[in-house]
Amino acid sequence: MAALRLQFQFSGNLLQSSSKRCSLSSKRSVCRLGAVELEDCALKVAQFDGGKPVEESLTAPSSWYWSSSLASLEMECIFGRGWHAAGYVEQLENPRQFFTGSLGRVRYVVCRDEQGQLHAFHNVCRHHAAPVASGSGCTPSFSCPYHGWTYGLDGNLLKATRITGIKNFNPRESGLVPIQVAAWGPFVLINLDAQANQELVAVEWLGSSSDLLVAAGIDRSLRHVARRDYVIDCNWKVYCDNYLDGGYHVPFAHPGLAKGLDLASYKTVLYETVSIQSCRSKNTGEERLGERATYAFVYPNFMINRYGPWMDTNLVLPIAPNKCQVVFDYYLEPQFCQDKEFIASSLEESDQVQREDVTLCQSVQQGLESLSYDAGRYAPKVEEAMHHFHCRLHNDLLLGIKRAKIPSGM
């Protein structure tokens, strides 16, 4: 009966309960590094000079790619702040649809409620911390599989089982902890900062590049057709570096892909948080590549590739200092969605390129962990996007160290 009374008693009061729960979400991310680890991070970050131009700069030091303390700092000051790609709008086309994911130690669930409103929450039951949802699908509510506590799609606690006799318990303050969520184009984004402004998502996520990306055909007209996951034995930044070398490695590592690209036309343009590489295709008549390919890297870990009738995205998620997961989502212009043979052959060609990159990245990680390598040099005419990435990392890591050294409450 207690559970039944609760179910009707606190199904309302959304504004009050949500604001209380936001106070939990708005707490500053607490750095979990001790003083010794933090000092070690400071020494490693100082090994890179973010003020030098690409022509004079050494690459990021090898320690950035295997240090466990630096990996912990990254989760706080890089992945714990700003907008991050979480999924795609098509996953939430209809009310009651949801999907789950994780970003470091943050587990989240994103959903669309009955009124069509987007929500995101920490996927953690307020009772004993079990996840309340898994995978993706359609549901009227989230019910914890551990003890049956049930939450509405607005995050409010609807039912708490077997709590007769509990004292000092306010159900309105026991809903799921919210996360800021927004959509841009075909993508769903989350931000762990409760003060983030959803209206500024385009500016904060893409800077001044958003109009150019729209002009390149990155929009909601495309339909999602496939997802592929790759777990790679390398630091997440190794995969990003590989993407950002301006096509430098393509003729050596991807002979099949190189045949279809006019690599002499390769160019890179840098924006605040985005670097865009583009390249014309050779006149081979290959429908998959089209006339021109656009490769956009959105700091810190999201890639958008638009070519021919295709768009694919690569989301790079850290797992450990020497391991990451790369999630590939493939989208296609609607008129091609029924051509199963074209889709299958295109996905196979893409998978071949990814397998070649996996081999490269894993071998580079081994070299970075060797005793003989500390830092290299940039090829200035082609690797400016990589340098741009490293400078952004350097700046954010410095800010993270500075914030961690400020006493709590200051």
XYZ file of C-alpha atoms in Angstrom:
410
model
C 0.000 0.000 0.000
C 2.863 2.377 0.748
C 4.113 1.990 -2.796
C 0.600 2.587 -4.143
C 0.146 5.749 -2.092
C 3.493 7.080 -3.279
C 2.625 6.397 -6.876
C -0.286 8.840 -6.729
C 1.069 11.179 -4.100
C 4.074 12.471 -5.957
C 3.369 12.042 -9.620
C 3.240 15.867 -9.918
C 5.339 18.750 -8.649
C 7.756 18.456 -11.554
C 9.261 21.915 -11.168
C 10.001 21.555 -7.470
C 11.400 18.018 -7.696
C 13.431 18.780 -10.794
C 15.071 21.829 -9.223
C 16.044 19.825 -6.152
C 17.571 17.120 -8.291
C 19.387 19.712 -10.431
C 21.236 20.806 -7.313
C 22.852 17.373 -7.229
C 23.760 17.545 -10.890
C 25.137 21.079 -10.633
C 27.794 20.208 -8.090
C 31.230 20.755 -9.515
C 32.978 17.616 -10.647
C 35.310 16.659 -7.836
C 38.820 15.759 -8.919
C 39.612 12.309 -7.578
C 43.346 12.704 -7.951
C 45.579 12.998 -4.908
C 48.226 15.696 -4.571
C 51.018 13.434 -5.852
C 48.994 12.311 -8.887
C 47.974 15.877 -9.619
C 51.583 17.022 -9.529
C 52.515 14.164 -11.838
C 49.822 15.347 -14.266
C 51.143 18.909 -14.080
C 54.630 17.721 -15.039
C 53.297 15.706 -17.984
C 51.113 18.542 -19.271
C 54.042 20.974 -19.008
C 56.037 18.803 -21.420
C 53.939 20.181 -24.279
C 54.277 23.803 -25.347
C 50.868 24.861 -26.623
C 52.160 28.322 -27.524
C 54.491 27.218 -30.312
C 53.352 27.193 -33.938
C 53.021 23.831 -35.624
C 56.268 24.366 -37.551
C 58.276 24.565 -34.321
C 56.297 22.330 -31.991
C 56.978 18.838 -30.734
C 53.972 16.532 -30.660
C 52.159 15.703 -27.435
C 54.481 13.633 -25.213
C 54.072 9.863 -25.124
C 53.056 9.979 -21.441
C 49.751 11.541 -22.487
C 48.888 8.208 -24.073
C 49.574 5.789 -21.196
C 49.412 7.733 -17.921
C 46.568 6.542 -15.681
C 46.592 9.777 -13.649
C 46.294 11.878 -16.804
C 43.446 9.638 -18.012
C 41.607 10.364 -14.746
C 42.189 14.088 -15.149
C 40.814 13.931 -18.705
C 37.569 12.415 -17.483
C 37.090 15.377 -15.161
C 38.181 18.340 -17.250
C 37.555 17.178 -20.838
C 34.693 14.679 -20.754
C 33.091 16.117 -17.622
C 32.510 19.478 -19.314
C 31.015 20.762 -22.542
C 28.616 19.166 -25.012
C 29.202 15.567 -26.062
C 27.538 13.469 -28.751
C 25.414 10.762 -27.135
C 23.171 9.416 -29.896
C 21.037 10.425 -32.863
C 17.607 12.022 -33.105
C 16.128 9.093 -35.005
C 16.497 6.994 -31.843
C 13.948 9.305 -30.184
C 11.526 10.010 -33.006
C 8.496 8.994 -30.969
C 7.294 9.535 -27.378
C 8.473 6.894 -24.872
C 11.592 6.035 -26.860
C 14.904 5.936 -24.992
C 18.552 4.918 -25.303
C 21.379 4.480 -22.814
C 25.104 5.073 -22.891
C 28.142 5.896 -20.816
C 30.866 8.515 -20.732
C 33.631 7.477 -18.396
C 32.049 6.660 -15.059
C 28.835 8.477 -16.004
C 26.007 6.209 -17.105
C 23.107 8.030 -18.742
C 19.669 7.436 -20.222
C 18.081 9.777 -22.778
C 14.373 9.688 -23.563
C 11.429 11.534 -25.102
C 8.415 11.866 -22.821
C 4.713 11.695 -23.701
C 4.668 15.414 -24.536
C 7.629 15.067 -26.910
C 10.136 16.695 -24.554
C 13.730 15.426 -24.509
C 15.209 14.402 -21.145
C 18.490 12.929 -20.000
C 19.338 11.491 -16.599
C 22.116 9.727 -14.779
C 21.180 6.068 -15.248
C 21.452 5.378 -11.530
C 18.606 4.430 -9.215
C 18.403 6.715 -6.192
C 17.839 3.687 -3.919
C 20.962 1.523 -4.257
C 22.598 2.818 -7.476
C 21.599 0.113 -9.969
C 20.916 1.234 -13.552
C 17.223 1.805 -14.253
C 17.458 1.181 -18.001
C 19.560 -0.756 -20.477
C 19.964 -0.729 -24.232
C 17.292 1.179 -26.123
C 13.605 0.845 -26.844
C 10.194 2.179 -25.882
C 8.809 2.350 -22.327
C 6.253 4.321 -20.293
C 8.601 4.451 -17.280
C 11.943 3.266 -15.939
C 11.734 0.479 -13.387
C 14.874 -0.506 -11.497
C 15.460 -4.266 -11.897
C 17.004 -4.434 -8.418
C 14.180 -3.378 -6.077
C 11.497 -2.093 -8.404
C 11.738 1.639 -7.778
C 10.014 3.241 -10.753
C 10.556 6.639 -12.376
C 8.564 8.603 -14.936
C 10.087 9.748 -18.217
C 10.358 13.176 -16.582
C 12.617 11.627 -13.931
C 10.128 11.862 -11.062
C 9.936 8.943 -8.650
C 6.592 7.213 -9.190
C 6.912 4.151 -6.970
C 9.198 3.093 -4.146
C 8.561 -0.462 -2.983
C 8.450 -1.692 0.628
C 9.457 1.542 2.342
C 6.868 1.397 5.162
C 8.384 3.003 8.262
C 10.974 5.081 6.425
C 11.647 8.492 8.005
C 13.063 11.772 6.726
C 12.388 10.733 3.146
C 11.079 13.219 0.585
C 10.061 11.421 -2.635
C 10.055 14.710 -4.538
C 13.801 14.919 -3.986
C 14.453 11.295 -4.956
C 13.925 11.385 -8.701
C 16.578 10.594 -11.268
C 19.368 13.172 -11.372
C 19.016 15.176 -14.607
C 21.621 15.865 -17.258
C 21.381 18.723 -19.740
C 20.350 17.479 -23.190
C 19.934 19.130 -26.578
C 19.794 18.267 -30.261
C 21.726 19.718 -33.169
C 20.957 18.467 -36.654
C 20.684 14.679 -36.490
C 22.612 14.393 -33.205
C 21.583 14.201 -29.544
C 24.050 15.830 -27.141
C 24.502 15.808 -23.382
C 26.310 18.188 -21.039
C 27.158 17.281 -17.437
C 27.170 20.959 -16.434
C 23.694 21.708 -15.063
C 24.156 25.397 -15.937
C 24.717 24.710 -19.644
C 22.478 26.710 -21.984
C 20.672 24.532 -24.510
C 20.070 27.553 -26.733
C 23.828 27.961 -27.221
C 24.570 24.352 -28.137
C 25.496 25.132 -31.769
C 27.922 27.885 -30.753
C 29.459 25.996 -27.845
C 29.766 22.656 -29.660
C 30.609 23.765 -33.195
C 31.725 27.394 -32.938
C 31.509 29.216 -36.258
C 31.571 25.993 -38.306
C 27.884 25.067 -37.866
C 26.607 26.753 -41.053
C 29.369 25.158 -43.104
C 28.468 21.703 -41.778
C 24.818 22.229 -42.634
C 25.848 23.305 -46.138
C 27.861 20.089 -46.439
C 24.648 18.080 -46.016
C 24.819 17.178 -42.331
C 21.125 17.297 -41.458
C 18.093 15.263 -40.409
C 17.129 14.227 -43.946
C 19.535 11.288 -43.694
C 18.336 7.926 -42.338
C 20.295 5.740 -39.950
C 21.060 2.329 -41.479
C 23.751 0.632 -39.382
C 25.975 0.743 -36.294
C 29.369 -0.903 -35.832
C 31.545 -1.004 -32.702
C 35.322 -1.435 -32.576
C 37.278 -1.977 -29.352
C 40.877 -0.934 -29.977
C 43.942 -1.467 -27.813
C 45.063 2.148 -27.908
C 44.524 5.398 -26.063
C 41.515 7.321 -27.361
C 43.773 10.161 -28.529
C 45.754 7.813 -30.786
C 42.602 7.199 -32.788
C 41.874 10.946 -32.944
C 45.449 11.701 -34.046
C 45.136 9.156 -36.820
C 41.998 10.904 -38.053
C 43.627 14.334 -37.904
C 46.777 13.831 -39.977
C 45.327 15.479 -43.076
C 45.221 12.306 -45.141
C 48.975 11.828 -44.584
C 48.627 8.096 -43.902
C 45.984 7.336 -46.554
C 48.250 6.396 -49.527
C 50.402 4.200 -47.279
C 47.779 2.532 -45.077
C 44.582 2.616 -47.179
C 45.475 1.771 -50.783
C 41.878 0.925 -51.657
C 40.531 4.226 -50.361
C 43.425 6.202 -51.888
C 42.438 5.043 -55.372
C 39.196 6.997 -55.119
C 40.523 10.244 -53.611
C 42.370 13.167 -55.207
C 44.793 13.539 -52.298
C 46.474 16.553 -53.914
C 43.232 18.485 -53.274
C 43.239 17.701 -49.538
C 42.834 20.794 -47.377
C 42.188 21.579 -43.713
C 40.353 24.522 -42.155
C 40.467 25.154 -38.406
C 37.660 26.589 -36.283
C 37.288 27.151 -32.529
C 36.309 23.596 -31.572
C 36.228 21.962 -34.996
C 38.663 21.096 -37.755
C 37.326 20.306 -41.223
C 39.317 18.316 -43.734
C 38.028 17.978 -47.274
C 39.109 16.233 -50.427
C 37.797 15.835 -53.951
C 37.134 12.376 -55.283
C 38.711 11.089 -58.460
C 36.413 10.744 -61.420
C 36.008 6.996 -60.972
C 32.226 6.937 -61.078
C 32.092 5.330 -57.631
C 28.736 6.246 -56.157
C 29.789 5.655 -52.551
C 32.377 8.465 -52.463
C 30.555 11.027 -54.594
C 32.334 14.152 -55.820
C 33.781 15.401 -52.535
C 34.382 14.131 -49.013
C 34.125 16.274 -45.880
C 35.709 15.076 -42.625
C 34.790 17.148 -39.570
C 36.396 16.582 -36.174
C 34.389 18.020 -33.272
C 36.494 18.359 -30.147
C 37.164 16.277 -28.196
C 36.080 12.906 -29.634
C 33.480 13.044 -32.421
C 33.996 12.736 -36.166
C 31.454 13.422 -38.914
C 32.220 12.133 -42.406
C 30.031 13.193 -45.340
C 30.649 11.719 -48.783
C 28.393 10.830 -51.697
C 24.988 9.765 -50.330
C 26.598 8.668 -47.062
C 27.359 10.134 -43.690
C 29.117 8.182 -40.978
C 30.070 9.312 -37.511
C 32.792 8.021 -35.203
C 32.417 8.463 -31.450
C 35.636 7.633 -29.557
C 35.102 6.599 -25.934
C 37.963 6.034 -23.466
C 37.890 2.674 -21.688
C 41.376 2.628 -20.151
C 44.636 4.514 -20.766
C 45.466 2.004 -23.512
C 41.988 0.998 -24.710
C 39.057 2.749 -26.376
C 35.776 1.989 -28.078
C 34.845 3.584 -31.399
C 31.146 3.630 -32.275
C 30.387 4.012 -35.980
C 26.905 5.113 -37.056
C 26.051 5.064 -40.749
C 23.404 7.302 -42.351
C 22.173 7.337 -45.930
C 20.129 9.596 -48.174
C 16.559 8.204 -48.240
C 16.477 7.284 -51.948
C 19.296 4.760 -51.383
C 17.891 3.081 -48.274
C 16.236 0.217 -50.140
C 19.362 -0.708 -52.103
C 20.561 -3.520 -49.847
C 23.411 -4.530 -52.154
C 24.778 -0.976 -52.258
C 24.534 -0.688 -48.467
C 26.268 -4.023 -47.866
C 29.138 -3.300 -50.264
C 29.633 0.217 -48.865
C 29.735 -1.050 -45.285
C 32.268 -3.698 -46.268
C 34.520 -1.077 -47.877
C 34.242 1.074 -44.763
C 34.995 -1.872 -42.495
C 38.154 -2.608 -44.498
C 39.396 0.937 -43.840
C 38.557 0.635 -40.147
C 40.416 -2.674 -39.809
C 43.452 -1.066 -41.395
C 43.197 1.825 -38.922
C 42.836 -0.558 -35.971
C 46.104 -2.231 -36.915
C 47.813 1.152 -37.241
C 46.518 2.545 -33.957
C 47.386 -0.529 -31.942
C 50.927 -0.578 -33.297
C 51.329 3.159 -32.569
C 50.185 2.590 -28.976
C 52.903 -0.026 -28.544
C 55.464 2.441 -29.863
C 54.256 5.184 -27.530
C 54.761 2.826 -24.582
C 58.281 1.882 -25.663
C 61.399 3.244 -23.982
C 62.724 4.840 -27.162
C 59.974 7.372 -27.944
C 58.999 10.540 -26.128
C 57.725 13.021 -28.730
C 57.820 13.499 -32.473
C 57.280 16.360 -34.936
C 54.317 17.552 -36.991
C 54.286 17.678 -40.763
C 53.208 21.366 -40.883
C 51.320 21.326 -44.171
C 49.103 18.337 -43.329
C 49.011 17.838 -39.552
C 47.796 21.253 -38.426
C 44.472 19.739 -37.273
C 46.364 17.338 -35.005
C 48.336 20.241 -33.556
C 45.076 22.155 -33.042
C 43.678 19.138 -31.149
C 46.745 18.861 -28.921
C 46.638 22.590 -28.117
C 42.978 22.324 -27.096
C 43.817 19.352 -24.894
C 46.744 21.216 -23.366
C 44.577 24.209 -22.531
C 41.811 22.113 -20.957
C 44.263 20.011 -18.955
C 45.939 23.146 -17.604
C 42.557 24.540 -16.573
C 41.643 21.222 -14.971
C 44.819 21.211 -12.895
C 44.243 24.816 -11.866
C 40.663 24.094 -10.760
C 41.742 20.981 -8.853
C 44.306 22.988 -6.889
C 41.730 25.585 -5.768
C 40.374 24.600 -2.330
C 36.722 23.558 -2.284
C 34.384 26.490 -1.654
C 36.790 29.127 -2.942
